[in-house]
CSV table of C-alpha atoms in Angstrom, one decimal:
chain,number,residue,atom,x,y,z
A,21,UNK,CA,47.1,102.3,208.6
A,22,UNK,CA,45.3,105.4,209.1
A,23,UNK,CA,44.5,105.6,205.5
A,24,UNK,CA,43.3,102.2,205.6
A,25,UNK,CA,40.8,102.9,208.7
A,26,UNK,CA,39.3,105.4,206.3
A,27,UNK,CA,39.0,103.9,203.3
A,28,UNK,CA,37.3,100.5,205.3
A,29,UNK,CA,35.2,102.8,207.0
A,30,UNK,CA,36.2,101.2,210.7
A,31,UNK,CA,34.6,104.0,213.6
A,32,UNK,CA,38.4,103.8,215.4
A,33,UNK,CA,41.9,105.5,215.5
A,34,UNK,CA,44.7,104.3,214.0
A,35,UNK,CA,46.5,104.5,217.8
A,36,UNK,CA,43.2,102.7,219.4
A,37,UNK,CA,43.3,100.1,216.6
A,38,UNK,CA,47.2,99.4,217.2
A,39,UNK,CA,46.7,98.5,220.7
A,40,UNK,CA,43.8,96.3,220.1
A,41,UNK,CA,46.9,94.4,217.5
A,42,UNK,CA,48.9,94.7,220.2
A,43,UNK,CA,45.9,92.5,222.6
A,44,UNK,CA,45.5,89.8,220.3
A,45,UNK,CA,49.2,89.0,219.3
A,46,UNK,CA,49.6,88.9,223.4
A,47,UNK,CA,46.7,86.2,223.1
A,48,UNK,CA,48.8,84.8,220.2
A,49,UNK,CA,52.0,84.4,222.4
A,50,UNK,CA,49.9,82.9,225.1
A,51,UNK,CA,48.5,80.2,223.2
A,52,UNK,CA,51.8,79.5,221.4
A,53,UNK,CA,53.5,79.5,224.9
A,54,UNK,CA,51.0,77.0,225.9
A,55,UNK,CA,50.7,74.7,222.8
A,56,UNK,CA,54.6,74.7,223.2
A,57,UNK,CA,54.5,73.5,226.5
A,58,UNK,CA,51.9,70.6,225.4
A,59,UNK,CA,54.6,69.7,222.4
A,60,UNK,CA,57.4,69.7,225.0
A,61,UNK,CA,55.8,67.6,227.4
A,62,UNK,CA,54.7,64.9,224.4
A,63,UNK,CA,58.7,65.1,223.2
A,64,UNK,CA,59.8,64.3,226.5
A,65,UNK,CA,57.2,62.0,226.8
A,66,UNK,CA,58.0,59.9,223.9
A,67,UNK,CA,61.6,60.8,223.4
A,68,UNK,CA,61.0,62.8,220.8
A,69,UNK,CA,63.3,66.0,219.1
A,70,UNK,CA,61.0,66.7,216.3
A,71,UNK,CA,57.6,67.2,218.5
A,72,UNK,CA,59.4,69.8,220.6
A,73,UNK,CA,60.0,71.4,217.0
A,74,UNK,CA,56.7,71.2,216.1
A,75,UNK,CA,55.6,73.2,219.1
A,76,UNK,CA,58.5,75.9,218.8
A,77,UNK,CA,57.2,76.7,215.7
A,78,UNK,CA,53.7,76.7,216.7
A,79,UNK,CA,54.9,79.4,219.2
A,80,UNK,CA,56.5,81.5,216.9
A,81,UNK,CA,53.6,81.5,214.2
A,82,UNK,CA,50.6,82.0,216.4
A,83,UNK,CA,51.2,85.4,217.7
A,84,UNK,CA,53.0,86.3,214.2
A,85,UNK,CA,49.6,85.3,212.3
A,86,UNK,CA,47.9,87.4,214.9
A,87,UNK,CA,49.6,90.3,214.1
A,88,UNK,CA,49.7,90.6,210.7
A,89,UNK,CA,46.1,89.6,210.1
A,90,UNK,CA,44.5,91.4,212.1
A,91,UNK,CA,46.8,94.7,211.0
A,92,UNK,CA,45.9,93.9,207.4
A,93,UNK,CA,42.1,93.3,207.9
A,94,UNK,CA,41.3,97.1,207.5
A,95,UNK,CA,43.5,96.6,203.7
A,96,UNK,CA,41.5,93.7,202.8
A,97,UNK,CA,38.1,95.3,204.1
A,98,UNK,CA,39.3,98.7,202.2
A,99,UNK,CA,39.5,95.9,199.1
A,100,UNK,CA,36.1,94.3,199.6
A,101,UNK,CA,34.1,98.2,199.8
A,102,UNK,CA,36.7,98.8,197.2
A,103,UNK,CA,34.7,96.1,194.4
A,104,UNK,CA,31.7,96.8,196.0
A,105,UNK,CA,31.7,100.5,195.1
A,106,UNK,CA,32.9,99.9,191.6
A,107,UNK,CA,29.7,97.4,190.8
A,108,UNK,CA,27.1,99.7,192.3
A,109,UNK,CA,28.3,102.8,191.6
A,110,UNK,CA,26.6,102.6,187.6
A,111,UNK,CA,23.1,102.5,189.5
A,112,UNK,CA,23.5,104.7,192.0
A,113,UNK,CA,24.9,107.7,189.5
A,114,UNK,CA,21.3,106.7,187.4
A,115,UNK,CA,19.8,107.1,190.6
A,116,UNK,CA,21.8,110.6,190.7
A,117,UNK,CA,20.9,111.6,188.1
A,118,UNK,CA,17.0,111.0,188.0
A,119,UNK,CA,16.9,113.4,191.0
A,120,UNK,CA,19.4,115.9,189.3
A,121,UNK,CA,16.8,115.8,186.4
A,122,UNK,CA,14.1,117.3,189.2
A,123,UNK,CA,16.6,120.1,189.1
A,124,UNK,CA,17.4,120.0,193.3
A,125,UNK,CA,20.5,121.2,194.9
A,126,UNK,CA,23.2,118.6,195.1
A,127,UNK,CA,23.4,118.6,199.0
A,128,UNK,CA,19.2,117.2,198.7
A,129,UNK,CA,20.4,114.2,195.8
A,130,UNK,CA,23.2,113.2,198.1
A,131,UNK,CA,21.0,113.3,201.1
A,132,UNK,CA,18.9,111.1,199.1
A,133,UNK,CA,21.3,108.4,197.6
A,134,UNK,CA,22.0,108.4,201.7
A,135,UNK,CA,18.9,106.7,201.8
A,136,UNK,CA,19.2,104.0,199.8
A,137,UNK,CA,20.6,100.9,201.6
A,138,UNK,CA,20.1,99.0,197.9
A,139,UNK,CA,23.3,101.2,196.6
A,140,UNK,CA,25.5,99.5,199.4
A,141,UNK,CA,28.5,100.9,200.3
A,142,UNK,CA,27.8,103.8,197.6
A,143,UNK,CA,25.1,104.4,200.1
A,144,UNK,CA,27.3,104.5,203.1
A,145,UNK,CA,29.7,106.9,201.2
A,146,UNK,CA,27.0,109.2,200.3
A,147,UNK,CA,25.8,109.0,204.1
A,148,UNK,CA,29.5,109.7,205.4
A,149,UNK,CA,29.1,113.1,203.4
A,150,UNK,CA,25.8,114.0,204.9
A,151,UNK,CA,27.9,113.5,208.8
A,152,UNK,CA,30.4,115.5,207.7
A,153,UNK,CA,27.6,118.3,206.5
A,154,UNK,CA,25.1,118.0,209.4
A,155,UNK,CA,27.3,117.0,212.4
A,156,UNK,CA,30.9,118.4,212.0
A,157,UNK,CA,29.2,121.9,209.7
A,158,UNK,CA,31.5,121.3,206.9
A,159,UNK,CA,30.6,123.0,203.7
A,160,UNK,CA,29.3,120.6,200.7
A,161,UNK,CA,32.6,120.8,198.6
A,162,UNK,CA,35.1,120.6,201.6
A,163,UNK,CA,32.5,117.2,202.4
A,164,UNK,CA,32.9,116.2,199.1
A,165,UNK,CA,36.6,116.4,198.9
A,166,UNK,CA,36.6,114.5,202.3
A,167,UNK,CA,35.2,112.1,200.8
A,168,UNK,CA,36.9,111.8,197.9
A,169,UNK,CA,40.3,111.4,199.5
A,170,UNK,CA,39.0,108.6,201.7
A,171,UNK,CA,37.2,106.4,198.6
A,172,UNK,CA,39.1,103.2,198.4
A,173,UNK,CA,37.3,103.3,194.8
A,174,UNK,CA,39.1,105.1,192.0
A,175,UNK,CA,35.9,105.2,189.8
A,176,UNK,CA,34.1,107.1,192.3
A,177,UNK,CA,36.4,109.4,193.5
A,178,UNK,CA,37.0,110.5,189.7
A,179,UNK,CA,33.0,110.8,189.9
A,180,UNK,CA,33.3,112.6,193.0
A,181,UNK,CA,36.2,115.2,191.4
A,182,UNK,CA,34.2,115.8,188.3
A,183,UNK,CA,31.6,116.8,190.9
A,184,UNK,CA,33.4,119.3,192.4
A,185,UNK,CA,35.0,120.8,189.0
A,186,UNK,CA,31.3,121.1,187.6
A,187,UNK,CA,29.9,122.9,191.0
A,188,UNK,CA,33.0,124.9,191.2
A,189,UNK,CA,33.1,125.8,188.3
A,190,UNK,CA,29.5,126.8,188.4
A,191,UNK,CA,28.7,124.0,185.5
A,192,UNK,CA,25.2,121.8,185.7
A,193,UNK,CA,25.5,119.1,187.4
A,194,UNK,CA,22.4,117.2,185.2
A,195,UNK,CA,24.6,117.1,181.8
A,196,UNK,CA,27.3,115.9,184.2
A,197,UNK,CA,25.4,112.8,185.9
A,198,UNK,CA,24.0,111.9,182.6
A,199,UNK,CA,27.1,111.7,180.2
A,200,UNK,CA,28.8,109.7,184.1
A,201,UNK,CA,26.2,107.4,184.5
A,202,UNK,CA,25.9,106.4,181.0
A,203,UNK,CA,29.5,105.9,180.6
A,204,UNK,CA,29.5,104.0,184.1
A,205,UNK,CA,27.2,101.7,182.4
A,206,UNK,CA,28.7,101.0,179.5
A,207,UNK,CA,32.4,99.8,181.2
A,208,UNK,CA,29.7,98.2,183.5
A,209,UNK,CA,28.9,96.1,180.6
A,210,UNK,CA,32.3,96.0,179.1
A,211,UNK,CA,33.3,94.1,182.6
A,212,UNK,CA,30.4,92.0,182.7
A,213,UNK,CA,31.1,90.6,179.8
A,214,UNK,CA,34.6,90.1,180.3
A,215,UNK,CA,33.5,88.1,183.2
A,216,UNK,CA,31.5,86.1,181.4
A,217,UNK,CA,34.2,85.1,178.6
A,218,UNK,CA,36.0,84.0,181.7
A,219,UNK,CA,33.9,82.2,183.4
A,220,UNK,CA,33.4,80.8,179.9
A,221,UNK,CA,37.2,79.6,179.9
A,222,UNK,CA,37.1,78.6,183.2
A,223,UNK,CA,33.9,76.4,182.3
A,224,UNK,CA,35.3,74.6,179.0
A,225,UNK,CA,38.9,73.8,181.2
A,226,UNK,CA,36.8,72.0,183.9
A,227,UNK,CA,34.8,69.8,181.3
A,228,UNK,CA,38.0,69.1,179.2
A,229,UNK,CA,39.8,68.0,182.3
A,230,UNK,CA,37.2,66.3,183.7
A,231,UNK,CA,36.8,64.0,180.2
A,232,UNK,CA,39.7,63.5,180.3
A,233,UNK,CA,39.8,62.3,183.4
């Protein structure tokens, strides 16, 4: 759960967000407890077994829903930055490394991809590095790593690592964001148009069905 707080980027503890769970499956049981009662009262009403039924299962599934959707929102949010990352990521490393190409220090380019809402959650990455650098004093490779480890994208925290390998290793990082963001690009367009042969399929199925319908 913890990891899953990172990755989704949700501002709360894993303990804080377990007790909130804990609030709305209580609101769960109370709604069940009282849609049961309402069931009840119709079964005895109109002499009916299979209304009561109705409502015990009603009771059982409302705070059981509750639960396990709101503790696997942070997963599915995790998911959602997850795609979003992976489809921006291509521009945002061009963006990286135009400003590379002015031959700045890596701390200014990420500082300025955290200025750039258009990148999305690339953006908000980049920004969650520059808090780690100007409010907690952590050093730009121990930032880096942070962030690397709490990517829900696998295509940038590979960008991230080669990152870290190159400054380590004392290597340019321009060479680096050049060959990256061209090869970003070009699986970029690989899955675009893999997409679009889908969407293809999917098309030519819905006309066939539909004449023969």
């Amino acid at each position: 759960l913890r990891k899953d707080l990172l990755r989704a980027n949700l501002l709360v503890t894993a303990p804080e967000y377990l007790a909130t769970t804990v609030l709305f499956t209580l609101f769960g049981l109370i709604l069940g407890a009282v849609a049961f009662g309402f069931f009840f009262w119709l079964s005895l009403r109109n002499n009916s077994p299979g209304t009561a039924a109705v409502g015990l299962v009603v009771f059982l599934m409302l705070p059981t829903l509750s639960f396990y959707s709101y503790l696997k929102y942070p997963a599915s949010l995790a998911r959602q930055r997850e795609r979003d990352i992976d489809y921006k990521l291509p521009y945002a490393t061009n963006f990286i490394a135009a400003m590379a190409s002015a031959k700045i220090t890596p701390e200014v380019v990420f500082r300025g991809l955290a200025r750039q809402p258009v990148y999305g959650e690339v953006q908000k990455e980049a920004a969650r590095i520059m808090r780690d650098i100007d409010f907690l004093g952590l050093d730009l490779l121990t930032a880096l790593r942070n962030a690397m480890h709490n990517s829900p994208s696998l295509k940038f925290q590979e960008f991230l690592q080669g990152t870290l390998t190159t400054i380590a290793t004392g290597g340019r990082l321009k060479p680096y964001f050049v060959v990256k963001a061209r090869e970003l690009m070009r699986d970029n367009r690989a899955d675009q148009s893999s997409f679009i042969e889908q969407l293809s399929l999917v098309s030519e199925a819905y006309i066939t069905i539909v004449v023969a319908a």
